[in-house]
Amino acid sequence: MAPLHFTILILFSFVIVVSSSSFTPPRHPFDPLTETELKLVRTIINKSYPVGPNHKFTFQYVGLNEPDKSLVLSWYSSPNHTIKPPPRQAFVIARDNGKTREIVLDFSSRAIVSDKIHVGNGYPMLTNDEQEASTELVVKFKPFLDSVAKRGLNVSEIVFTTSTIGWYGETKAETERVIRLMPFYLDGTVNMYLRPIEGMTIIVNLDEMKVSEFKDRSMVTMPKANGTEYRISKLNPPFGPTLHNAVLLQPDGPGFKVDGHIVRWANWEFHISFDVRAGIVISLASLFDTDVNKYRQVLYKGHLSEMFIPYMDPTDDWYFITYLDCGDFGCGQCAVSLQPYTDCPAGAVFMDGIFAGQDGTPAKIPKVMCIFEKYAGDIMWRHTEAEIPNLEITEVRPDVSLVARIVTTVGNYDYIVDYEFKPSGSIKMGVGLTGVLEVKPVEYIHTSEIKLGEDIHGTIVADNTVGVNHDHFVTFRLDLDIDGTENSFVRNELVTTRSPKSVNTPRKTYWTTKPKTAKTEAEARVKLGLKAEELVVVNPNRKTKHGNEVGYRLLHGSAAGPLLAQDDFPQIRAAFTNYNVWITPYNRSEVWAGGLYADRSQGDDTLAVWSQRNRKIEKEDIVMWYTVGFHHVPSQEDYPTMPTLSGGFELRPTNFFERNPVLKTKPVKVTTARKCTPKND
């Protein structure tokens, strides 16, 4: 086990930038597509399909085609990875003259090996380019300009955000590929989401690139610009709580190493990559066990699968706001460059994200991911023994962990997604919500003005401004391989039991455990909070010396499930949130909980549908799906920007080790900065 190196100093530090495009040719089956590979994809495809003014071909998604798992594991388990890695391929989703085309391209042969037209429901992820093009279309659209003039607004102060519109029972023939544009007014603010221009319906057909519907129903109150500023350079005293300047510095450098996309730290080794839809992807995470002197498998692949954000206002300006962020907009595509020392602490290593633009040309998001050691004053373990006469013992180990982070800004919300690895063997997935509320203008400035029986669908957070009630459901796909691929899911119920009369005790009750191994998918669906139970993924073929099955348990966060009726159209599309936990057998085509084609989907290709097959999951290669849920009733503290609201869960070793794996971890060395004195001339 590598030692933990961590020293606290109040000094300036450094950051490291690693360009993922420099790691060609790829050395690992899960390395993201490089800039060179993306250019090759574009070249090969452009030679195969006609291009020109009468034939529109666009790249909607380009990513690594999932390699065969058995081949990856054979390569991974071979000494020094001497076995030939699986074929390296790209998976492309394109729009080809109004049709969705799925293409698989092989790099070794430099040829297209699979090509088919998608015939089901739904549309692929939006590109940045087509969203920008739709905005440029609207600002030149005469009926829109006439409405702007009628309202007395300056068109140069209007900005837009785009919104998918979902599905509400239409047939496939009726579900054109369209987006809705929502206008906002600046005029004294850069906090655009707090000044919506309501009453307009603007629909753009993306395949024909034309405004297909425009309505201006009414002129409504617009929130004022004052009080919306959030830039520190523009704010005036008095300022908020004073935080003292400090930087954490490791004089010997970071305690982790990044070799290409492989990260090694303490007793962990894993692969990290970037996907334009998922964001960060963690693969082949293994944990070194000093008792057996080898790395042991934990997580084959884990990543964000979908985010569902339904707003709770059924009116015409709001009913359609039920986003599937990853499938609609791409949580990787919407990821932002991270700021050293603020988004990520000193000593962080940054990695770029490369993806294909709409015409296939590689695009880069600099510093899109960061990796850093985290010391936040937490305690790894401790004990004070004061009961032994003439002896007092105190042993404490500060907790240090390794974090891989990405921030994706999908419209008004910034989502902070963390994968945190602990020396104890735990993996914590954290989700932070911050950014700006999505608000609606109202005539009210005080709750007493609300008419009796009227539902304003949220909270008055400022003058003429309601923060609308909504949910956030963040679903992770976790292909756990605990000491191998043959795993089971155990629901260990904690049951209150009456004390037997045969036992001489004044106690009337106690609780005991009743473990049950789920044999099928139906038996593994969990709504958290209904009963007390431990949820554990075990390897029934691996046992400790005391006979316990090795495993990892799920330590869930607060339980939150959907409150929409299950026959409501947004909930049909997002039925993967009906349970907090699902277990499915591994299937490399079942990756996106909301379906491969989320935009305008009809809910017929989701995790909830796949699971209806009720497949066998006992002693199988299984995948866990977990949804972090938040019900958000906005408050005034969320205005004009929202302090981060955090949630998450933990995967924790359960009888995986023979004893505490961090018992012999040495305390980190703590030092202070030396005082610097000027030299005399």
C-alpha positions in Angstrom: 0.0 0.0 0.0 1.4 3.4 -1.0 1.8 5.8 1.9 -0.4 8.9 2.3 1.6 12.1 1.9 -0.1 15.2 3.2 1.2 18.3 4.8 -0.6 21.5 5.8 1.1 24.7 4.8 0.0 28.3 4.2 1.8 28.9 1.0 1.3 29.3 -2.7 1.0 26.1 -4.6 0.8 24.8 -8.2 -1.6 23.1 -10.6 -0.9 20.5 -13.3 -2.7 20.4 -16.6 -2.7 17.1 -18.5 -3.9 17.2 -22.0 -5.8 14.0 -22.8 -5.0 14.5 -26.5 -1.3 13.9 -25.8 -1.9 10.3 -24.8 -2.1 8.8 -28.3 -2.0 6.1 -29.3 -4.3 4.9 -26.6 -2.8 2.4 -24.2 -5.9 1.3 -22.4 -9.2 -0.1 -23.8 -11.2 2.5 -21.9 -9.2 5.6 -23.0 -11.5 8.2 -24.4 -11.3 8.9 -28.1 -8.3 11.1 -28.9 -8.3 14.2 -31.2 -6.5 12.1 -33.8 -9.1 9.4 -33.6 -12.0 11.9 -33.8 -10.5 13.4 -37.0 -10.2 9.9 -38.4 -13.9 9.2 -37.6 -14.8 12.4 -39.4 -12.7 11.6 -42.4 -14.0 8.1 -42.9 -17.7 9.0 -42.4 -17.5 12.1 -44.7 -16.2 9.8 -47.5 -19.1 7.4 -47.0 -22.0 9.9 -46.9 -22.9 12.6 -49.3 -22.5 16.2 -48.1 -23.8 19.3 -49.7 -26.5 22.0 -49.6 -29.2 19.4 -50.2 -28.0 16.7 -47.8 -27.6 17.5 -44.1 -25.4 15.2 -42.0 -24.6 16.0 -38.4 -22.7 14.3 -35.7 -24.9 14.1 -32.5 -22.7 11.8 -30.4 -19.3 10.3 -30.9 -17.8 8.1 -28.2 -15.9 4.9 -27.5 -17.9 1.8 -28.5 -18.1 -0.3 -25.4 -15.5 -3.1 -25.7 -16.5 -6.7 -25.0 -16.2 -7.1 -21.2 -14.7 -10.6 -21.3 -11.9 -9.3 -23.6 -11.3 -6.3 -21.4 -11.0 -8.5 -18.3 -8.7 -10.9 -20.1 -6.4 -8.1 -21.1 -6.6 -6.5 -17.6 -5.8 -9.7 -15.7 -2.9 -10.8 -18.0 0.6 -10.2 -16.6 1.7 -6.7 -17.6 -1.3 -6.6 -20.0 0.4 -8.7 -22.6 -2.8 -10.1 -24.1 -4.0 -8.1 -27.1 -6.6 -5.5 -26.1 -10.1 -5.7 -27.6 -10.7 -4.0 -30.9 -10.9 -0.2 -30.6 -14.0 1.2 -32.1 -16.1 4.4 -32.2 -19.9 4.6 -31.8 -21.5 7.5 -33.7 -25.0 8.7 -33.6 -25.8 11.0 -36.6 -28.7 12.8 -38.1 -28.7 12.0 -41.8 -31.3 14.0 -43.8 -33.9 13.8 -41.0 -33.1 10.2 -40.0 -31.1 9.0 -37.0 -28.1 6.8 -38.1 -26.1 4.5 -35.8 -22.5 3.8 -37.0 -19.8 1.7 -35.5 -16.3 2.4 -36.9 -13.2 0.2 -36.3 -9.9 1.9 -36.0 -7.6 -1.0 -36.9 -9.4 -1.5 -40.3 -10.3 2.2 -40.6 -13.7 1.0 -41.8 -17.4 1.2 -40.9 -18.3 -2.2 -39.5 -22.0 -1.4 -38.7 -24.5 1.1 -39.9 -28.2 1.1 -39.2 -31.2 3.5 -39.2 -32.9 4.0 -35.8 -36.6 3.2 -36.2 -37.9 3.7 -32.6 -39.0 6.7 -30.7 -36.9 9.5 -29.5 -34.1 11.7 -30.8 -30.4 12.0 -30.1 -28.7 14.4 -27.9 -28.7 18.1 -29.0 -25.5 19.7 -30.2 -24.3 23.1 -29.1 -24.2 24.2 -32.7 -27.8 23.5 -33.5 -28.9 25.2 -30.3 -26.9 28.3 -31.2 -28.3 28.2 -34.8 -31.9 28.1 -33.5 -31.2 31.3 -31.5 -29.8 33.1 -34.5 -32.9 32.1 -36.4 -35.4 33.5 -33.9 -33.7 36.9 -33.5 -34.3 37.4 -37.2 -37.9 36.1 -37.2 -40.3 39.0 -37.9 -43.2 37.9 -35.7 -40.8 37.7 -32.8 -39.3 41.1 -33.5 -42.8 42.6 -33.7 -43.7 41.1 -30.3 -40.5 42.5 -28.8 -41.4 46.0 -30.2 -45.0 45.7 -28.9 -43.7 44.9 -25.4 -41.3 47.9 -25.6 -38.2 45.7 -25.2 -34.8 46.1 -26.8 -34.0 43.0 -28.9 -30.3 43.4 -28.2 -30.9 42.8 -24.5 -32.7 39.5 -25.1 -30.9 36.2 -24.7 -32.2 32.7 -25.0 -31.9 29.3 -23.5 -33.2 26.1 -25.2 -35.5 23.5 -23.8 -36.6 20.1 -24.9 -40.4 19.7 -24.8 -40.8 16.1 -23.9 -43.8 13.9 -25.0 -47.4 14.1 -24.0 -49.1 11.2 -25.8 -48.4 12.1 -29.4 -47.8 9.4 -32.0 -44.3 9.0 -33.4 -45.4 10.8 -36.6 -46.4 13.8 -34.5 -43.2 14.0 -32.5 -41.0 16.2 -34.7 -37.5 17.0 -33.6 -38.1 20.4 -32.2 -36.9 22.6 -29.3 -38.5 25.4 -27.5 -36.6 28.7 -27.0 -37.2 30.6 -23.8 -36.3 34.3 -23.9 -34.8 36.3 -21.0 -34.1 40.0 -20.6 -30.7 41.4 -19.5 -31.0 45.3 -19.3 -28.9 45.8 -16.3 -28.1 42.2 -15.2 -26.0 39.2 -16.4 -28.1 36.9 -14.2 -30.4 36.2 -17.1 -32.5 33.4 -15.6 -34.0 35.8 -13.1 -35.6 38.0 -15.8 -37.7 35.6 -17.9 -39.9 37.0 -20.7 -43.1 34.9 -20.3 -46.1 34.5 -22.5 -44.1 33.6 -25.7 -44.1 30.2 -27.3 -41.2 29.8 -29.7 -40.7 26.3 -31.3 -37.9 25.6 -33.8 -37.8 22.5 -36.0 -34.2 21.4 -35.9 -34.3 19.2 -39.0 -35.7 21.9 -41.1 -34.1 24.7 -39.1 -37.1 27.0 -39.1 -39.5 28.5 -36.6 -42.5 26.1 -36.7 -44.6 27.8 -34.1 -44.8 31.2 -32.5 -47.3 32.6 -30.1 -47.4 35.7 -27.9 -50.2 35.3 -25.5 -49.8 38.1 -23.0 -47.6 40.8 -21.5 -46.8 39.9 -17.9 -44.8 41.4 -15.1 -41.0 41.2 -15.4 -38.8 40.9 -12.4 -36.4 43.8 -11.9 -32.7 43.6 -12.5 -31.7 45.1 -9.1 -30.5 42.6 -6.5 -29.5 40.0 -9.1 -25.8 40.6 -9.3 -23.4 37.9 -8.2 -20.0 38.9 -9.5 -17.6 39.9 -6.6 -16.2 42.7 -8.7 -19.6 44.3 -9.0 -20.9 43.8 -5.4 -20.7 46.6 -2.8 -20.0 46.4 0.9 -21.0 45.2 3.4 -19.6 41.8 2.4 -20.4 38.4 3.8 -18.5 36.2 6.3 -14.8 36.8 6.1 -12.8 33.6 5.3 -9.1 33.6 6.0 -6.8 32.9 3.1 -5.2 29.5 3.2 -3.8 26.9 0.7 -3.1 23.3 1.4 0.4 22.4 0.0 2.1 19.0 -0.3 5.9 19.8 -0.3 6.6 16.4 -1.8 4.0 16.8 -4.5 0.7 15.0 -4.8 0.4 11.6 -3.3 -1.2 10.2 -6.4 0.1 9.5 -9.9 -1.6 9.8 -13.2 -0.2 7.6 -16.0 -2.2 8.4 -19.1 -5.7 7.9 -17.8 -4.8 5.5 -15.0 -4.8 6.9 -11.5 -2.9 5.3 -8.6 -3.2 6.5 -5.1 -2.7 4.9 -1.7 -4.3 1.4 -2.1 -6.5 2.4 -5.2 -6.0 2.0 -8.9 -8.6 3.1 -11.4 -9.1 4.5 -14.9 -10.7 7.8 -15.6 -12.1 9.1 -18.9 -14.4 11.7 -20.3 -17.6 11.0 -22.2 -19.6 13.8 -23.9 -22.9 12.4 -22.5 -21.9 11.0 -19.1 -19.0 13.3 -18.1 -16.5 11.4 -15.9 -16.4 7.6 -16.4 -14.5 5.6 -13.7 -13.4 2.1 -14.9 -11.6 -0.9 -13.5 -11.3 0.4 -9.9 -9.4 -2.0 -7.8 -8.2 -2.0 -4.2 -4.9 -3.4 -3.0 -5.2 -5.8 -0.1 -2.0 -6.2 1.9 -3.2 -9.5 3.4 -3.1 -11.2 -0.1 -0.6 -8.8 -1.7 -2.7 -8.1 -4.8 -5.3 -5.8 -6.2 -8.9 -6.9 -5.9 -11.8 -5.9 -8.2 -14.5 -3.5 -7.0 -16.0 -1.4 -9.8 -15.8 -2.4 -13.4 -17.4 0.8 -14.6 -19.3 3.6 -13.0 -20.7 6.9 -14.3 -23.6 9.3 -14.4 -26.4 7.8 -16.4 -29.2 10.3 -16.4 -30.6 13.4 -14.6 -34.4 14.0 -14.5 -35.5 17.5 -13.5 -39.3 18.0 -13.6 -40.8 21.4 -12.6 -44.1 21.5 -10.8 -46.0 24.1 -12.8 -48.5 22.8 -15.3 -49.1 26.1 -17.0 -48.3 26.7 -20.7 -45.0 28.4 -20.0 -43.8 25.6 -17.7 -45.4 22.2 -18.2 -42.8 21.0 -20.7 -39.8 21.7 -18.3 -39.1 18.1 -17.4 -35.5 17.8 -18.6 -33.5 14.6 -19.0 -30.2 16.5 -18.9 -27.7 13.8 -19.9 -29.8 12.5 -22.7 -31.1 15.8 -23.9 -28.1 18.1 -23.6 -25.1 15.9 -22.6 -23.7 16.2 -19.1 -20.2 16.0 -20.6 -21.0 18.5 -23.4 -22.3 20.9 -20.8 -19.3 20.5 -18.5 -17.2 23.6 -17.9 -13.5 24.4 -17.4 -12.6 24.1 -13.7 -10.9 27.0 -11.9 -7.7 26.2 -10.0 -7.8 26.9 -6.3 -11.6 27.4 -6.2 -13.3 24.6 -8.1 -10.4 22.4 -7.2 -7.7 22.9 -4.5 -4.0 23.4 -4.8 -2.1 20.3 -6.0 -5.0 19.2 -8.2 -4.3 17.6 -11.6 -6.5 18.8 -14.4 -7.5 16.9 -17.6 -9.0 18.1 -20.8 -12.1 16.7 -22.4 -12.2 16.1 -26.2 -15.4 15.5 -28.1 -16.7 15.8 -31.6 -18.6 18.9 -32.7 -21.7 18.9 -34.9 -19.5 18.6 -38.1 -17.3 16.0 -36.5 -14.4 18.4 -35.9 -12.8 17.8 -32.5 -13.6 20.3 -29.8 -11.9 20.7 -26.4 -13.0 21.7 -22.9 -9.8 22.6 -21.1 -9.5 21.5 -17.5 -12.8 19.7 -17.5 -11.9 17.2 -14.8 -9.7 17.5 -11.8 -8.2 15.0 -9.4 -7.0 16.0 -5.9 -6.3 14.8 -2.4 -8.9 16.0 0.0 -8.1 16.7 3.7 -11.1 18.4 5.4 -10.4 17.8 9.0 -12.3 14.5 9.0 -11.2 11.5 11.1 -10.4 8.2 9.5 -10.5 6.3 12.8 -9.7 7.1 16.4 -10.0 5.7 19.9 -9.2 7.1 23.4 -8.8 4.4 26.1 -9.1 5.9 29.6 -10.4 2.9 31.6 -7.1 1.2 32.1 -5.5 2.3 35.4 -2.5 4.6 35.1 -2.7 4.5 31.3 -4.4 6.7 28.8 -4.2 6.0 25.1 -5.3 8.2 22.2 -4.8 7.0 18.6 -6.2 9.2 15.8 -5.8 9.0 12.0 -6.9 12.0 9.9 -9.0 11.1 6.9 -7.5 11.8 3.5 -9.3 10.8 0.3 -8.9 11.2 -3.4 -11.5 13.0 -5.4 -12.2 13.1 -9.2 -14.5 16.0 -10.0 -16.5 17.4 -12.9 -18.9 20.4 -13.0 -21.6 20.4 -15.6 -23.7 23.6 -16.1 -26.9 22.6 -17.8 -28.7 25.9 -18.2 -29.3 27.6 -14.9 -28.0 24.8 -12.6 -24.4 23.9 -11.9 -24.0 20.2 -10.9 -20.8 19.2 -9.0 -20.2 15.5 -9.4 -17.6 13.9 -7.2 -16.1 10.4 -7.1 -14.3 10.1 -3.8 -12.0 7.1 -3.0 -11.1 6.4 0.6 -8.2 4.3 1.9 -10.8 2.3 3.9 -12.1 1.0 0.6 -15.2 3.1 0.4 -16.2 4.9 -2.8 -18.5 8.0 -2.2 -20.5 9.5 -5.0 -21.4 13.1 -4.3 -23.8 15.5 -6.1 -23.8 19.2 -5.4 -26.5 21.6 -6.8 -25.8 25.3 -7.1 -26.2 28.0 -9.7 -29.4 30.0 -10.3 -33.1 29.2 -9.7 -35.5 28.9 -12.6 -38.1 31.5 -11.8 -41.4 32.8 -13.1 -42.7 36.4 -12.9 -45.7 37.2 -10.8 -47.6 40.4 -9.8 -46.9 39.7 -6.1 -44.1 40.9 -3.8 -45.6 39.5 -0.6 -47.3 36.2 0.4 -50.4 38.1 1.7 -51.2 39.2 -1.9 -51.7 35.7 -3.2 -55.3 35.1 -4.0 -57.2 32.5 -1.9 -57.0 29.1 -3.4 -54.3 30.1 -6.0 -51.3 27.9 -6.4 -48.2 29.9 -7.4 -46.2 26.6 -7.7 -43.3 27.8 -5.6 -42.0 30.4 -3.3 -41.8 34.2 -3.6 -38.0 34.8 -3.4 -37.9 38.4 -4.5 -40.2 41.1 -5.8 -42.4 39.7 -8.6 -40.4 36.5 -8.6 -41.4 33.0 -7.7 -38.8 30.2 -7.5 -40.8 27.2 -8.9 -40.9 23.9 -7.1 -39.0 21.1 -8.8 -37.1 17.9 -8.3 -33.6 16.7 -9.1 -33.1 13.0 -9.7 -29.5 12.0 -10.5 -29.1 8.3 -11.5 -25.7 6.5 -11.5 -24.9 3.2 -13.3 -22.5 1.1 -11.3 -21.2 -2.1 -12.7 -19.8 -3.6 -9.5 -17.5 -6.6 -9.8 -16.8 -7.6 -6.2 -13.8 -9.9 -6.4 -15.1 -11.0 -9.8 -18.1 -10.9 -12.0 -20.3 -13.5 -10.4 -22.2 -11.4 -7.8 -25.5 -11.4 -5.9 -27.7 -8.8 -4.3 -28.6 -9.3 -0.7 -31.4 -7.4 1.1 -30.6 -7.8 4.8 -33.8 -6.8 6.6 -33.6 -5.6 10.2 -36.6 -7.1 11.9 -38.0 -6.3 15.4 -38.3 -9.5 17.4 -39.9 -10.3 20.7 -37.5 -11.7 23.3 -38.2 -15.5 23.7 -39.8 -16.6 26.9 -37.0 -19.1 27.4 -34.5 -16.3 27.9 -34.4 -14.8 31.3 -34.3 -11.1 30.4 -36.2 -7.9 31.3 -35.9 -6.9 27.6 -39.1 -7.3 25.6 -37.7 -6.8 22.1 -34.5 -6.6 20.0 -33.8 -6.5 16.3 -32.2 -9.2 14.2 -31.2 -9.6 10.6 -33.1 -11.6 8.0 -31.0 -11.7 4.8 -32.6 -12.5 1.5 -30.8 -12.9 -1.8 -32.7 -11.4 -4.7 -33.1 -14.0 -7.4 -34.7 -11.8 -10.0 -34.8 -8.1 -11.0 -38.2 -7.7 -9.4 -37.0 -8.8 -6.0 -34.2 -6.3 -6.2 -36.1 -3.1 -6.8 -35.9 -0.9 -3.7 -37.8 2.1 -2.5 -35.7 3.5 0.3 -37.3 4.3 3.6 -40.1 1.8 3.6 -38.3 -0.6 5.9 -34.9 -1.0 7.6 -32.5 -3.1 5.6 -28.9 -3.3 4.5 -28.3 -3.6 0.8 -25.2 -5.5 -0.1 -23.6 -6.7 -3.3 -21.7 -9.9 -2.4 -19.6 -12.5 -4.2 -21.0 -15.8 -2.9 -17.9 -17.6 -4.2 -15.5 -15.6 -2.0 -15.6 -15.8 1.8 -13.5 -14.5 4.6 -11.8 -16.9 6.9 -14.8 -16.6 9.2 -17.2 -17.7 6.5 -18.7 -14.3 5.6 -19.4 -13.5 1.9 -17.2 -10.7 0.7 -19.2 -7.7 -0.4 -19.9 -4.0 -0.6 -22.9 -2.4 1.0 -24.8 0.6 -0.1 -25.0 3.4 2.4 -27.7 5.5 0.9 -28.4 9.2 1.4 -31.8 10.7 2.2 -34.6 8.9 0.4 -36.5 10.9 -2.2 -38.8 9.4 -4.8 -41.0 10.8 -7.5 -44.3 12.5 -6.5 -45.7 12.7 -10.0 -48.4 10.1 -10.9 -47.0 7.1 -12.7 -49.3 7.7 -15.6 -48.1 11.3 -16.1 -46.2 11.6 -19.3 -42.9 13.0 -17.8 -42.9 10.2 -15.3 -43.5 7.5 -17.9 -40.3 8.8 -19.6 -38.5 8.9 -16.3 -39.8 5.7 -14.8 -36.3 4.7 -13.8 -36.8 7.0 -10.8 -39.8 4.9 -9.6 -37.3 3.0 -7.4 -34.1 4.3 -5.7 -32.2 1.1 -6.4 -32.4 -1.3 -9.3 -30.3 -4.4 -10.0 -30.0 -5.7 -13.6 -27.8 -8.3 -15.3 -24.9 -6.8 -17.2 -25.8 -5.8 -20.7 -23.5 -3.5 -22.5 -26.3 -1.9 -24.5 -28.2 -0.9 -21.3 -26.2 2.2 -20.3 -28.6 5.2 -20.3 -31.4 4.9 -17.7 -33.6 7.1 -19.8 -32.9 5.3 -23.0 -30.4 5.9 -25.8 -32.7 8.5 -27.4 -34.1 10.5 -24.5 -35.2 13.6 -26.4 -39.0 13.2 -27.0 -38.8 9.6 -26.0 -42.0 7.7 -25.0 -40.5 5.8 -22.1 -40.3 2.5 -24.0 -36.5 2.1 -23.8 -35.6 2.8 -20.2 -34.3 1.0 -17.2 -37.8 0.4 -16.0 -38.7 -1.3 -19.3 -35.6 -3.5 -19.4 -36.2 -4.6 -15.8 -39.7 -5.9 -16.7 -38.0 -8.9 -18.2 -37.4 -9.9 -14.6 -34.1 -11.6 -15.5 -32.1 -13.8 -13.2 -29.6 -11.8 -11.1 -28.3 -14.4 -8.5 -24.7 -15.3 -9.0 -24.6 -13.2 -12.2 -22.6 -10.3 -13.6 -24.9 -7.6 -12.2 -25.2 -3.8 -12.4 -26.5 -1.5 -9.7 -28.5 1.7 -10.5 -28.9 4.2 -7.8 -30.8 7.5 -7.9 -29.9 10.5 -5.7 -33.1 12.5 -5.2 -33.9 16.0 -4.1 -37.3 17.7 -3.7 -36.5 21.4 -4.0 -38.9 23.9 -2.5 -37.0 27.2 -3.2 -36.3 29.6 -0.4 -35.0 33.2 -0.4 -31.5 32.0 0.5 -31.4 30.5 -3.0 -31.6 33.9 -4.5 -29.9 35.4 -6.5 -27.5 32.4 -6.6 -28.0 29.2 -4.7 -25.6 27.9 -2.0 -24.6 24.4 -2.8 -27.1 21.7 -1.8 -25.3 18.3 -1.4 -26.3 14.7 -1.4 -24.9 11.4 -2.4 -24.2 7.8 -1.2 -21.4 5.5 -0.3 -20.3 2.0 -1.4 -18.5 0.6 1.7 -16.6 -2.7 2.1 -18.6 -5.3 4.1 -16.6 -8.4 5.0 -14.4 -7.5 2.1 -11.3 -7.4 4.3 -10.3 -9.7 7.2 -10.0 -6.6 9.4 -9.8 -2.8 9.4 -7.7 -2.1 6.3 -6.4 1.2 7.5 -5.4 0.0 11.0 -1.7 0.4 10.2 -2.0 3.7 8.3 0.6 6.0 9.6 -0.4 9.5 10.7 0.2 12.2 8.1 3.0 14.7 8.9 1.8 18.1 9.8 4.1 21.1 9.5 3.9 24.9 9.4 5.3 27.3 6.9 8.7 28.8 7.7 8.8 32.6 8.2 10.6 34.3 5.4 12.9 37.2 6.2 14.5 39.5 3.6 18.2 39.2 3.0 20.3 42.3 3.8 22.0 43.8 0.8 
